[in-house]
Structure formats: C-alpha cells, structure tokens
C-alpha cells in the first residue's frame, strides 16, 4: 500500500464516540498528560472526581472516543464557560498521539455539534483553537465554524512545554457556530469596528436590529462589571453588562491590579445592548485596548471582546488555516499598534 493510500485509509477509520461514563474518569488524566504533561489549561483534567462532577451537574458534557478495549483515546467537552449558559465552548480536546491523523478530532467535533444542535437550551458554540498549529482550526472550519477573533497571549509558554513552537505565549483563534438566531436583538455597534463586525455578522448568517450608538457614558447609574482573575493564564477578564460613566475608572483600577499581580493580558467583554457603546469603546481605546473578537450571545446579549497587553503584545508563532483568519489577524495587529503600551 502506498503512503498516500495508507493515509486515506487512516482518515476513513470510524471511532466509537459516546457520552461520558464514570469509569472514563480514571483514564482521562493520563491521556492529557501524554500531550500536555502537568500543564494543561485547567488542572481539573487531572482530577477524575472533577470529570464526574462536571458531567453530573451539566457544566461539561464529555464525548469520549474509545479504542477496541473500551479505553478513552480521545475527549472533547461541551463546556459552559460563557456568562450566558446558552453559549457553550468546545474545550478540553485531546487525542492520543497513536490515533492522530485519522480524523478523530473532526469526528469528536461533529458529534458535539450534533448533541448541541438537539439541545434546545444551546444557542451557539465557540471553539478556541490554538494558533501554533492548524489542525484544530481546520477541523472546526470543516464543521462550519466562523473565525470571529483572537485571544492574544492567551496560553502561557509554560503550558506548552511538550508541544511548544515558539518562545512566547500562544494565541487562540476564536471560532463560532450559531445554533439559532436572535433577530429581535438590538446591537449597538461602535463606529471604530462597525464595518468589520457587520462583515462577521454576515459570515455567521446572524440577523440583528442594528442601532446607532450615539449616547455619552451614562451618568444615571454605575457600571455593572465582573472582574475574573485567571492567574493560571496570567490574565484578567472583565465582563461589562452595563456601561456607566465610571467605566474608565473601574477598568483602570482592574488593570492596575492586574499589573501588580504580574498578569500579562487584560480582556474586556462589552455587552452591545447600550446606546453608550461607542463612547465606551472610544474610552477603552484611549486606555490602550484593541479589537479582540465578536462574541455572539456572550452575555445573552452579543458582546465585543477588547484586549490589551501589559507590556508588548506577543504575536509570534501564529499559524492560521483560513484566509479570513489571516486578514483578521492583520486587522488586530494594526489596531494594537495604534494603542499605547502599559509598561
């Protein structure tokens, strides 16, 4: 058999992919260690009890690919990681090295999409594919996920000791697949990014009522924000549900705390349901934030992800699959270059 024929045969292998069984939990930690050592994005993957709890309470639905002996050789979870539980993330994906190049990741993704599509509580799926290789990006693209942005500097280099391809942190490309639409939702797009965001909405085939964002920061009430410190990622994430006139001061305080705590990135997810959106985005751009991604239904309301680095942002080692992602990265880099550096 020629090498090409052998490769084609491998890609036709079909795996037994099924829901999580409590017995799987004992074998999954060693599967993750084969690829990531002890440095995966969350230490919960090394705790069998954590898999059992998450699958029992619904915060993660694990899909397991098993070998002929019934042992896990692949895992992909449907994870509730967004503020709105109707949005899920395909995460904790791992494939045994002996079963790579056989289309297993794509089969796991297809199975997760099928499960989510039949779940009336799920409105959309995110994928956060690493940018130090393209196979996960390609697998999501084949499943009709659309590139919507990037998380720059998201995965610290220490987490990639086994599969590192660069000297700095690894970015992720955010990809989204809508499971349903929300045509009655009103989104106020900021003028700085409106053309790009309209193009992304069009690629996602999402219908929105777009309105003019022409109001100043709201002095009638304070901002409603949630600050989440993620020390494992050297990251602080800020979710902004309501925009008040105090937003710049509160974001500045959170950014100062991040710097004191030696975080390297600050992310800000801004709900797009306010006519103050444009004023808020301009204030955040003046504070050094730049475009990250469009996040459909992130807080049930669509959101804009903005981000800034503490120090110089790291754009090295990025490999991308689609031309859309390459163009989007150029846009993000140009936007970041216009912003000041927080030393």
Coordinates of C-alpha atoms in Angstrom, one line a residue, residues 279-289 306 308 339-340:
X279 CA -18.5 56.2 23.9
X280 CA -17.4 53.2 25.9
X281 CA -15.3 51.7 23.1
X282 CA -13.6 55.0 22.5
X283 CA -12.8 55.3 26.2
X284 CA -11.3 51.8 26.2
X285 CA -9.2 52.5 23.0
X286 CA -7.8 55.6 24.8
X287 CA -7.0 53.3 27.7
X288 CA -5.0 51.0 25.4
X289 CA -7.5 48.4 24.5
X306 CA -11.3 44.0 23.6
X308 CA -4.6 44.9 25.9
X339 CA -2.5 51.8 21.2
X340 CA 0.0 52.7 23.9

